[in-house]
Short mmCIF file of C-alpha atoms in Angstrom, two decimals:
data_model
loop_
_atom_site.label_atom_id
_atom_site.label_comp_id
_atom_site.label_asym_id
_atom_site.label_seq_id
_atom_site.Cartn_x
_atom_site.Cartn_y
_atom_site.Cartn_z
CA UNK A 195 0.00 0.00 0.00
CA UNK A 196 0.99 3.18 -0.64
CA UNK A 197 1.97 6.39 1.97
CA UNK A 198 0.86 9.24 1.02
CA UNK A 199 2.98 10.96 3.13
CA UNK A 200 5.92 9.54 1.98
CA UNK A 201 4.30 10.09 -1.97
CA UNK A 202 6.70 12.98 -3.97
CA UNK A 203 4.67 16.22 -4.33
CA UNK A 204 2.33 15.94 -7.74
CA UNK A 205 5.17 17.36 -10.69
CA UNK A 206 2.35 18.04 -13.38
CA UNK A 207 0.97 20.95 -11.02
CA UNK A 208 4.34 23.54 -12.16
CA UNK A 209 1.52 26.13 -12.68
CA UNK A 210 0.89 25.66 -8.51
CA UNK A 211 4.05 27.24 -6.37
CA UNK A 212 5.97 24.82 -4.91
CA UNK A 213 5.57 25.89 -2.04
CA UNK A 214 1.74 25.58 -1.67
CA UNK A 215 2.19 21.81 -2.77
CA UNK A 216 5.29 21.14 -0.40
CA UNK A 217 3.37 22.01 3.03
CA UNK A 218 -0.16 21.24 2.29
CA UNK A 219 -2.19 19.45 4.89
CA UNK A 220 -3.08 15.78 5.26
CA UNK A 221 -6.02 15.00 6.78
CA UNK A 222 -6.78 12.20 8.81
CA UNK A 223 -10.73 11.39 8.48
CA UNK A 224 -12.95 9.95 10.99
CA UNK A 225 -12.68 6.06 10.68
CA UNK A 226 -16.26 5.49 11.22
CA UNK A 227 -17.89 8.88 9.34
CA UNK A 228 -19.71 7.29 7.26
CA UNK A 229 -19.56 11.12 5.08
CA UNK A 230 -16.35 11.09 3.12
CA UNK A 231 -14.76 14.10 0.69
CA UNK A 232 -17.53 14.44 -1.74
CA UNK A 233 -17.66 14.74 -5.84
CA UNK A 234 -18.34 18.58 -6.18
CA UNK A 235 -19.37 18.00 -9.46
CA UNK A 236 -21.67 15.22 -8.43
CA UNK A 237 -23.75 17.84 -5.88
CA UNK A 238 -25.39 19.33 -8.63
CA UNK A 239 -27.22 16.66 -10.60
CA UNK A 240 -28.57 15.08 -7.34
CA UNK A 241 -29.96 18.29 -6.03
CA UNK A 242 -32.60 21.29 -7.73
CA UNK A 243 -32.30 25.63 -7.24
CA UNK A 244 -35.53 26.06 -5.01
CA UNK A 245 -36.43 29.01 -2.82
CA UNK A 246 -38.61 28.67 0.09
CA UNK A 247 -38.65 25.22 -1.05
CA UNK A 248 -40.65 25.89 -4.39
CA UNK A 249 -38.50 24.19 -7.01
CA UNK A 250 -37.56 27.56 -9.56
CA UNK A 251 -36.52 26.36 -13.97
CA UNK A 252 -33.01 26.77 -14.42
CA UNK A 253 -32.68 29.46 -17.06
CA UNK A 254 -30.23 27.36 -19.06
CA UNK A 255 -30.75 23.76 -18.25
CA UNK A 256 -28.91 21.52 -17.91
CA UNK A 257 -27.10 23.10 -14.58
CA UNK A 258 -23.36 21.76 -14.45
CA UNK A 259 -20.28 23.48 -12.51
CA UNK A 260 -19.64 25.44 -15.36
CA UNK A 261 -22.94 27.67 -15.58
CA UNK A 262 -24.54 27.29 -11.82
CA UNK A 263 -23.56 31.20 -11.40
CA UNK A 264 -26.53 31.58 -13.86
CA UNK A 265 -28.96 30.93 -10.26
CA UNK A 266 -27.90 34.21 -9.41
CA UNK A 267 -30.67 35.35 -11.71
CA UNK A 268 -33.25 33.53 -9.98
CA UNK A 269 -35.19 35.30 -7.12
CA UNK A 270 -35.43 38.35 -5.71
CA UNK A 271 -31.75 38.17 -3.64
CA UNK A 272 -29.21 37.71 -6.15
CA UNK A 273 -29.82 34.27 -5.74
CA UNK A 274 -28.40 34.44 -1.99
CA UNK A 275 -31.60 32.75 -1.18
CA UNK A 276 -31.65 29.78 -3.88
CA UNK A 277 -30.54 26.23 -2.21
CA UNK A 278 -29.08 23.52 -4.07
CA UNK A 279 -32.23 20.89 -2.78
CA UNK A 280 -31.71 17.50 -2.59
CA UNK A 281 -33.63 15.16 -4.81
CA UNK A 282 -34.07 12.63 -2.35
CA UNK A 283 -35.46 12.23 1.11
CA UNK A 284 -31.92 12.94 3.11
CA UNK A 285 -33.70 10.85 6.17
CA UNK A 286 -32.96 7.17 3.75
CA UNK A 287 -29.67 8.09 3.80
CA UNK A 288 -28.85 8.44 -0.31
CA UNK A 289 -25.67 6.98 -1.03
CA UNK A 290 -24.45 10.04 -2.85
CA UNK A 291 -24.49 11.72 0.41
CA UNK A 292 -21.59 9.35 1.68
CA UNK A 293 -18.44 10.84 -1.44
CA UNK A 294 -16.33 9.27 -2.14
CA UNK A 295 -13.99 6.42 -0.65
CA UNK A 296 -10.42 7.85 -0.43
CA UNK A 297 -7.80 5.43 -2.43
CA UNK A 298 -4.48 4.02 -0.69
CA UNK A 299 -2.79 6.84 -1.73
CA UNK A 300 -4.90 9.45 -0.02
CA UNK A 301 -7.03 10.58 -3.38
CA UNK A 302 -10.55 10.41 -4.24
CA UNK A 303 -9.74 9.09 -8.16
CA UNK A 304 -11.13 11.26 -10.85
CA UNK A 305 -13.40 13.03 -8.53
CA UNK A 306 -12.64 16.51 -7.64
CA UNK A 307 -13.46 16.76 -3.89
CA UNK A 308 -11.43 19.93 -3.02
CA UNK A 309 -10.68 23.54 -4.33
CA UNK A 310 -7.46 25.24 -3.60
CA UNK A 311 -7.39 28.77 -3.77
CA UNK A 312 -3.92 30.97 -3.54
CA UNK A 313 -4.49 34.45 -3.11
CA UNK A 314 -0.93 36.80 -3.84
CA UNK A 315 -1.50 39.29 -1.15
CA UNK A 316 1.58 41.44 -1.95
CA UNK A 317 4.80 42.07 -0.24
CA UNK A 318 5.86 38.40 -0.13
CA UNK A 319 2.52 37.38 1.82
CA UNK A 320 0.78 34.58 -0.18
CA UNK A 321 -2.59 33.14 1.76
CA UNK A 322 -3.23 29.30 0.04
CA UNK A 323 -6.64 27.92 1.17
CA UNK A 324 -6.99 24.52 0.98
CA UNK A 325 -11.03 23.82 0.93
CA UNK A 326 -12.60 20.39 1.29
CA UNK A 327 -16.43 19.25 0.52
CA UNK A 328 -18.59 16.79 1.78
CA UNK A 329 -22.33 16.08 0.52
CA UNK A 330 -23.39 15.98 4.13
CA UNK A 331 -22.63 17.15 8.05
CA UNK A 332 -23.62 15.42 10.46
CA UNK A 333 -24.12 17.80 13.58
CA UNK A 334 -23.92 15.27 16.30
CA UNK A 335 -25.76 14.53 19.41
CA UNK A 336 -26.30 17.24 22.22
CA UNK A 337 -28.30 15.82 25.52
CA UNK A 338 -29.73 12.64 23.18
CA UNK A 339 -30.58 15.05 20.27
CA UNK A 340 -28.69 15.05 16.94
CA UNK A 341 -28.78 18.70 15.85
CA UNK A 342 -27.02 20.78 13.53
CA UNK A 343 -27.43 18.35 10.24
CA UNK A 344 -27.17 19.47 7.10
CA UNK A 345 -26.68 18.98 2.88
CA UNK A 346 -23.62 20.14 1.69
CA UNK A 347 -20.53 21.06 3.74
CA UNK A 348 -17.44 23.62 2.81
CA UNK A 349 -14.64 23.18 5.35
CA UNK A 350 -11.15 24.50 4.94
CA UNK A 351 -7.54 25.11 6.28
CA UNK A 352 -5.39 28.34 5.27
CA UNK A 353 -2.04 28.56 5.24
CA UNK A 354 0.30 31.85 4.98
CA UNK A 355 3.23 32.41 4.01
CA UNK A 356 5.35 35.16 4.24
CA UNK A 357 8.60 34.65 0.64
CA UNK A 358 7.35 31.20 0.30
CA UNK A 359 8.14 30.13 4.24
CA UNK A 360 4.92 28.70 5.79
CA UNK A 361 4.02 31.06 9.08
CA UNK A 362 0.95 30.59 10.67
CA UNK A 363 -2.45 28.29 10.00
CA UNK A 364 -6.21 28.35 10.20
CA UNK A 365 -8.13 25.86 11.13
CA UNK A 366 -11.73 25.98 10.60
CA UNK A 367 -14.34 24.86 12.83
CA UNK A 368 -18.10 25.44 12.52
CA UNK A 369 -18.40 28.85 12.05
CA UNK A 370 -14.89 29.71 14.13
CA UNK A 371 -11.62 28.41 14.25
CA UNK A 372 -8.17 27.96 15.56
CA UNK A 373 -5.44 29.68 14.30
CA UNK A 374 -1.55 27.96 15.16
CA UNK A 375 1.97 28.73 14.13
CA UNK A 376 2.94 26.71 10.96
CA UNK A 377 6.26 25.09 13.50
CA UNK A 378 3.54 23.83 16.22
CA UNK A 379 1.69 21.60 14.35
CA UNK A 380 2.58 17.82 13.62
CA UNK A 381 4.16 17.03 10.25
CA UNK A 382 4.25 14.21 8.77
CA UNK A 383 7.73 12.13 7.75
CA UNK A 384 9.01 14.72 5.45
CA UNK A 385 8.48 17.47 7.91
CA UNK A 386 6.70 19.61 5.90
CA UNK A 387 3.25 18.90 5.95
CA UNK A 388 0.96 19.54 8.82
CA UNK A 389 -0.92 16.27 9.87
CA UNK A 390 -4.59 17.50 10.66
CA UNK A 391 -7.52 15.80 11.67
CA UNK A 392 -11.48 15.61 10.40
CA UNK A 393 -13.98 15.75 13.14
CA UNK A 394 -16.74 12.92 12.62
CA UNK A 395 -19.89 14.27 10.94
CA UNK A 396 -19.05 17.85 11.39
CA UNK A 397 -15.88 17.80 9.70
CA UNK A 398 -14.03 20.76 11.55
CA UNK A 399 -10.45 20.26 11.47
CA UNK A 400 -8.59 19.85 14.82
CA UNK A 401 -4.77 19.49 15.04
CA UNK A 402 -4.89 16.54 16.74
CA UNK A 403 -7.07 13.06 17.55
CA UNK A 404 -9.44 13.17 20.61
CA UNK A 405 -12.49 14.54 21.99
CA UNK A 406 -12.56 18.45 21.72
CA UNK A 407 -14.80 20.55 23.15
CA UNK A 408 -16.38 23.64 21.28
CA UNK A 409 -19.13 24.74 23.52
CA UNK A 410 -17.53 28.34 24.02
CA UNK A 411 -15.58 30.53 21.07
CA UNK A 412 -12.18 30.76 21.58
CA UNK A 413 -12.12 28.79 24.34
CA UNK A 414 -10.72 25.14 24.01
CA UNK A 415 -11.64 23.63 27.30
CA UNK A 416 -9.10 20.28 27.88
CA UNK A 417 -12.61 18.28 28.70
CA UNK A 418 -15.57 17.19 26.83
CA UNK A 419 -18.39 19.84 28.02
CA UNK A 420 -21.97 20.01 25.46
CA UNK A 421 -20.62 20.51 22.30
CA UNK A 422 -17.96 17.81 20.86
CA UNK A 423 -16.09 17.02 17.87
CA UNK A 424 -14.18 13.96 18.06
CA UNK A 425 -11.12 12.68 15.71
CA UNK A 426 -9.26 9.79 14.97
CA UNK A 427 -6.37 8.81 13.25
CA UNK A 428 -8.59 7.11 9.85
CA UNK A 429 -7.88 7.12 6.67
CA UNK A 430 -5.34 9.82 5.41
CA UNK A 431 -6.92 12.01 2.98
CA UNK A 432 -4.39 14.01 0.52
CA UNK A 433 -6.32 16.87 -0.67
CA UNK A 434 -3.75 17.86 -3.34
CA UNK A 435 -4.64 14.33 -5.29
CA UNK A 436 -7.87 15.58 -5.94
CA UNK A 437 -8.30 19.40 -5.88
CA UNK A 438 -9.15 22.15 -8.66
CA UNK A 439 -6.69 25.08 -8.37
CA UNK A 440 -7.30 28.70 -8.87
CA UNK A 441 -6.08 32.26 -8.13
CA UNK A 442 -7.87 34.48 -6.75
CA UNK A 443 -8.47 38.61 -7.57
CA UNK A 444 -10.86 40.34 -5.28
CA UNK A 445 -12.89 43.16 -7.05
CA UNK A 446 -11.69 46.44 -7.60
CA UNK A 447 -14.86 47.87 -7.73
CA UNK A 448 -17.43 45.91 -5.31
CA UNK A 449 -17.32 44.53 -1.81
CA UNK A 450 -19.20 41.71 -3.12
CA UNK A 451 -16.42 38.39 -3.00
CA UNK A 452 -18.58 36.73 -5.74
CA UNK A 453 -17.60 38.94 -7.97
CA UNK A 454 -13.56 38.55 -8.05
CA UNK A 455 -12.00 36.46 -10.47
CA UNK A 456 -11.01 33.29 -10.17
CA UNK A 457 -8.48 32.01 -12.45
CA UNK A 458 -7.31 28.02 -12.83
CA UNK A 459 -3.63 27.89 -12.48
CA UNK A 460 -1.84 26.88 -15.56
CA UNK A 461 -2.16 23.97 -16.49
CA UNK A 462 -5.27 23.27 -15.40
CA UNK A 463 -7.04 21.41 -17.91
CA UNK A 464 -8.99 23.45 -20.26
CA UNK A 465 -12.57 22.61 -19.09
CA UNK A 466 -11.64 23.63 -15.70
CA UNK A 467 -14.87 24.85 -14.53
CA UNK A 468 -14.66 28.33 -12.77
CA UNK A 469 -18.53 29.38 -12.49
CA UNK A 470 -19.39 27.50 -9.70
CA UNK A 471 -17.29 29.24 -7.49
CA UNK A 472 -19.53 32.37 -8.59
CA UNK A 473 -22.49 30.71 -7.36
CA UNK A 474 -23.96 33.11 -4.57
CA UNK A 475 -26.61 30.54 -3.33
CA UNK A 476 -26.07 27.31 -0.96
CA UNK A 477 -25.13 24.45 -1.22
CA UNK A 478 -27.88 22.07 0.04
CA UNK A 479 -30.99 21.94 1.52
CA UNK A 480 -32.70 25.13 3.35
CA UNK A 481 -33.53 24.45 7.15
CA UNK A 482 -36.78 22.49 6.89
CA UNK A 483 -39.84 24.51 8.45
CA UNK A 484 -41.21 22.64 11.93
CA UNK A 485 -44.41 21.20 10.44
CA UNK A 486 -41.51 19.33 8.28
CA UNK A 487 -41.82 15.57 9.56
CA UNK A 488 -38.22 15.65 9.25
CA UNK A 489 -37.99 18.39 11.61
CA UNK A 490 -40.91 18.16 14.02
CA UNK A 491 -40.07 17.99 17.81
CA UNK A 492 -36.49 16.95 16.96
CA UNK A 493 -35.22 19.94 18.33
CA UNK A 494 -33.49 21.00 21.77
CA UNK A 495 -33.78 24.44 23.17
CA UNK A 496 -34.91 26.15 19.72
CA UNK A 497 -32.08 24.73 17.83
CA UNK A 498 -32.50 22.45 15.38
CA UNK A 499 -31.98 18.93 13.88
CA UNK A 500 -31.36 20.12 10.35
CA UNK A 501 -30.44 23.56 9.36
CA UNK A 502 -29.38 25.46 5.96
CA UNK A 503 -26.71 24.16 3.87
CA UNK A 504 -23.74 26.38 3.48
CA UNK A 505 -22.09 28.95 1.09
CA UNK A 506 -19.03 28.21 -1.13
CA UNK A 507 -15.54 29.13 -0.87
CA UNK A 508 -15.91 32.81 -2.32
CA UNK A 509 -17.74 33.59 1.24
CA UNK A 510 -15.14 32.60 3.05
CA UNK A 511 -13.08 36.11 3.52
CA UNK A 512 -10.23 35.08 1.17
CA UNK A 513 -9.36 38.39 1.38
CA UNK A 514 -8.04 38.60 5.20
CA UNK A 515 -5.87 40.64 7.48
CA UNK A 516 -5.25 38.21 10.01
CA UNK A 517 -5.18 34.34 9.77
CA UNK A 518 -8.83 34.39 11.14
CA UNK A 519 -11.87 35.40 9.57
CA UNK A 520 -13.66 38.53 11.23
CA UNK A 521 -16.54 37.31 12.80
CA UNK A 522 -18.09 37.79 16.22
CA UNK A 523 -15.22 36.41 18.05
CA UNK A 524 -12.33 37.21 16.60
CA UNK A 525 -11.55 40.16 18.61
CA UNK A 526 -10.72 37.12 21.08
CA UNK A 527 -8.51 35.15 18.49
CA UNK A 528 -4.69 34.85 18.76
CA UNK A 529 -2.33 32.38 16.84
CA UNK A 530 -1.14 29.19 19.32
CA UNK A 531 2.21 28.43 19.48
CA UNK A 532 1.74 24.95 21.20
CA UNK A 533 -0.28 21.78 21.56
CA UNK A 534 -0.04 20.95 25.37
CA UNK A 535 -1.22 21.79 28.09
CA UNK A 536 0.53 24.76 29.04
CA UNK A 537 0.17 25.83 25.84
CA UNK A 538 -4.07 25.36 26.28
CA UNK A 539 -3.68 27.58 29.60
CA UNK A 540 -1.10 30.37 28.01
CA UNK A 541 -3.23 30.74 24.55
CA UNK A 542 -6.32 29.69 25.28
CA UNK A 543 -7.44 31.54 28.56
CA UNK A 544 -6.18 34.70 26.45
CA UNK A 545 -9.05 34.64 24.54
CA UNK A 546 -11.96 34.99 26.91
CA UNK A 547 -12.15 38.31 25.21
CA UNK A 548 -14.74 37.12 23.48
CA UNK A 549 -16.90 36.04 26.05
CA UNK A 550 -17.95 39.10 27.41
CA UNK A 551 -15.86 42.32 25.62
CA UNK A 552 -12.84 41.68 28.12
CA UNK A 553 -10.00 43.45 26.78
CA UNK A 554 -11.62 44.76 23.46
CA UNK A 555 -10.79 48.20 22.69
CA UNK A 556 -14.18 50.61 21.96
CA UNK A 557 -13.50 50.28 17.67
CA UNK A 558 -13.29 47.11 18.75
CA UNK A 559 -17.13 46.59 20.64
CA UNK A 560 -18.85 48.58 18.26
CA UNK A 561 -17.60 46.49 15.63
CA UNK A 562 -18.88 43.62 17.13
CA UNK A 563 -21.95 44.71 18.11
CA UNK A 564 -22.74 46.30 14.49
CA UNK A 565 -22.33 42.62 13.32
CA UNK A 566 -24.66 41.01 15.91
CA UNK A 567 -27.54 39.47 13.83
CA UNK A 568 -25.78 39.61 10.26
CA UNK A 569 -24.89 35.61 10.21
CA UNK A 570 -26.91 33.53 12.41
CA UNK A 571 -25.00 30.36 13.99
CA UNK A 572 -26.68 26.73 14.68
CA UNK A 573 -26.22 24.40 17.26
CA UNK A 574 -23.11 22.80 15.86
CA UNK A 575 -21.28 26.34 15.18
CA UNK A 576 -22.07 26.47 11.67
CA UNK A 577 -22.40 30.17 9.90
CA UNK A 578 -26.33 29.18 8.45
CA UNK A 579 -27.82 32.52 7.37
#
C-alpha cells in the first residue's frame, strides 16, 4: 500500500508554487464517518435551485459546474436565497451523500473533492486555502438530540506564508476556528506537511485526535463539556490528489467576493470549470420549516436537527488581514504556538475576550456589536444565514 505521506509532491501541477504543494495538509478522516470528501461536481445533478422550497426552472438547463452562477438570476436576492435541494429524502440516507472512498494513496480518483485557492497578497505574503467538501454534516448529538445536520458542507484550512516560508495556519471549525503557528503543528515524515484531523460528521479540522470541546468561542476547554467534535487517526486524505486550483483577484470595484475572479492555475485542464465558485446561493438543503416531519419535535432548546446548507468558498473572507476570519469572536482570536497543556492555559485563557468584551478596545465593541444578527449560527457552530 501506498503512503501518502511519503508520496513525492504531484510534478504536473508547475503552474501551482511549490511551495503551496510542499506544506499542504493531510487530513486524517474519521474512521467510522460514514460522510467522506464528496464529488463537487456530483452535488449538482442530485440536487434542484428552489427558494422557500418551491423548485424555480433553471434558465439554461442543464445546470453543471460550469454555468450554476446563472442561479444568481433567480429570485429576488441575487440568488443568496436559492438552495441547491436534494432530490431525495436525506432521512434514507442516499448513497451520494456518503463521497467518495479515499484510495491508498490518499485521493478520491477522478473526482474533484477539493478547491485550492492561492491568493498573492503582496509584499511576499501569499494566503493558500486549501477547501474540502462533503455532501453531508452530520451535527452530532447534544443531551440525546442530533442537531445541527445538514446537505452540503465547505470546510477548509489556510495557510500563509510570508517569501514562500509557511508562518501561521487556520483551522476551521463550525463557524470559528483555531489559528496555530505553521512550527507547532505535527508534520508528517518529510516534515513539511501539517498532519490534521477531520472531526466525525461535522468535519471541523482539529490538530490533533481526541475529543474536543467547542461549547464556548475561543475557548478550548481540555474536557468534553456540550458541544464535541471527536477525531481519529482514519484514513489519510491528501487533498492535493484531488483538488481544482485557482487564483484568486478580489474586485476592484465591489465589496461583493462573488464577484472577483477566479483564475485556474496553468495547467489546469482546459474545461476547468470556474462558475461554480460564482455561485452566490447554498449548497444544500434550506432548514426544513417545523411542520416538516423531518424536523418536528427533533429539536433542543430552539435549535435544530437540520439547518441550511452552506455557502461556497468565495464567502469565506479570502481576502483577510489576520489568519482568522472577522466574525463575532475574533476580537478574542490569537495564533497558538503549542499543543499541550501549558500551551491550552497560556493561549487559550487569552481569549476569553470574546466572552464578554474583556479586553476589546471601543473600535473594537462597536464592531462587534454592528455585526450582531448579520450571520446567524446553529447548534453545531455552523455560519447558516
Amino acid at each position: 500500500m501506498a503512503d501518502p505521506e511519503n508520496e513525492p509532491i504531484l510534478s504536473a501541477l508547475e503552474g501551482v508554487p511549490q511551495y503551496v504543494l510542499d506544506h499542504a495538509p493531510l487530513l486524517h478522516l474519521f474512521s467510522k464517518d460514514r460522510h467522506r470528501p464528496s464529488s463537487i461536481a456530483a452535488q449538482v445533478p442530485n440536487t434542484h435551485p428552489a427558494i422557500d422550497f418551491k423548485t424555480v426552472p433553471v434558465p439554461s438547463p442543464p445546470l453543471t459546474l460550469d454555468n450554476l452562477d446563472q442561479l444568481n438570476s433567480v429570485g429576488a436576492n441575487g440568488g443568496r436565497d436559492c438552495y441547491l435541494t436534494s432530490n431525495d429524502d436525506v432521512t434514507k440516507s442516499p448513497k451520494w451523500l456518503e463521497g467518495v472512498q479515499v484510495d491508498a494513496n490518499g485521493g478520491t480518483g477522478e473526482s474533484k473533492t477539493g478547491v485550492v485557492i492561492v491568493v498573492d497578497k503582496g509584499g511576499g505574503v501569499v494566503d493558500a486555502f486549501y477547501f474540502y467538501f462533503y455532501a453531508n454534516n452530520w451535527g452530532g448529538v447534544v443531551l440525546a438530540k442530533e442537531l445541527g445536520d445538514h446537505v452540503g458542507d465547505w470546510e477548509h484550512n489556510m495557510i500563509r506564508f510570508n517569501n514562500g516560508v509557511p508562518q501561521s495556519v487556520w483551522l476551521s471549525q463550525h463557524a470559528n476556528g483555531a489559528a496555530y503557528t505553521f512550527s507547532s503543528l505535527n508534520k508528517d515524515k518529510s516534515g513539511k506537511r501539517p498532519v490534521l484531523y477531520s472531526a466525525n460528521g461535522s468535519h471541523a479540522v482539529y490538530p490533533t485526535a481526541g475529543k474536543h470541546d467547542h461549547t464556548i468561542p475561543n475557548l478550548p476547554l481540555p474536557f468534553p463539556f456540550i458541544l464535541v467534535d471527536e477525531t481519529d487517526a482514519g484514513p489519510l486524505y491528501d487533498p492535493i490528489l484531488s483538488s481544482y486550483y485557482y487564483t484568486y483577484t478580489p474586485p476592484t470595484t465591489s465589496t461583493d467576493p462573488f464577484t472577483g475572479t477566479f483564475t485556474p492555475i496553468s495547467p489546469s485542464p482546459p474545461d476547468t470549470p470556474t462558475r461554480f465558485l460564482h455561485f452566490t446561493g447554498r449548497w444544500g438543503d434550506a432548514e426544513y420549516p417545523e411542520s416538516d416531519p423531518r424536523q418536528k419535535g427533533k429539536g433542543l432548546f430552539g435549535f435544530k436537527k437540520f439547518v441550511g446548507g452552506p455557502t461556497g468558498p468565495a464567502d469565506k473572507q479570502l481576502v483577510r488581514a489576520q489568519v482568522w476570519p472577522q466574525n463575532q469572536w475574533s476580537a478574542g482570536q490569537r495564533i497558538r504556538t503549542g499543543l499541550d497543556g501549558r500551551s491550552w492555559l497560556r493561549d487559550g485563557l487569552g481569549k476569553l475576550a470574546c466572552c464578554g468584551g474583556l479586553g476589546r478596545s471601543k473600535a473594537e465593541r462597536e464592531r462587534n456589536k454592528a455585526m450582531k444578527g448579520v450571520k446567524r449560527i446553529n447548534v453545531n457552530g455552523e455560519v447558516v444565514g
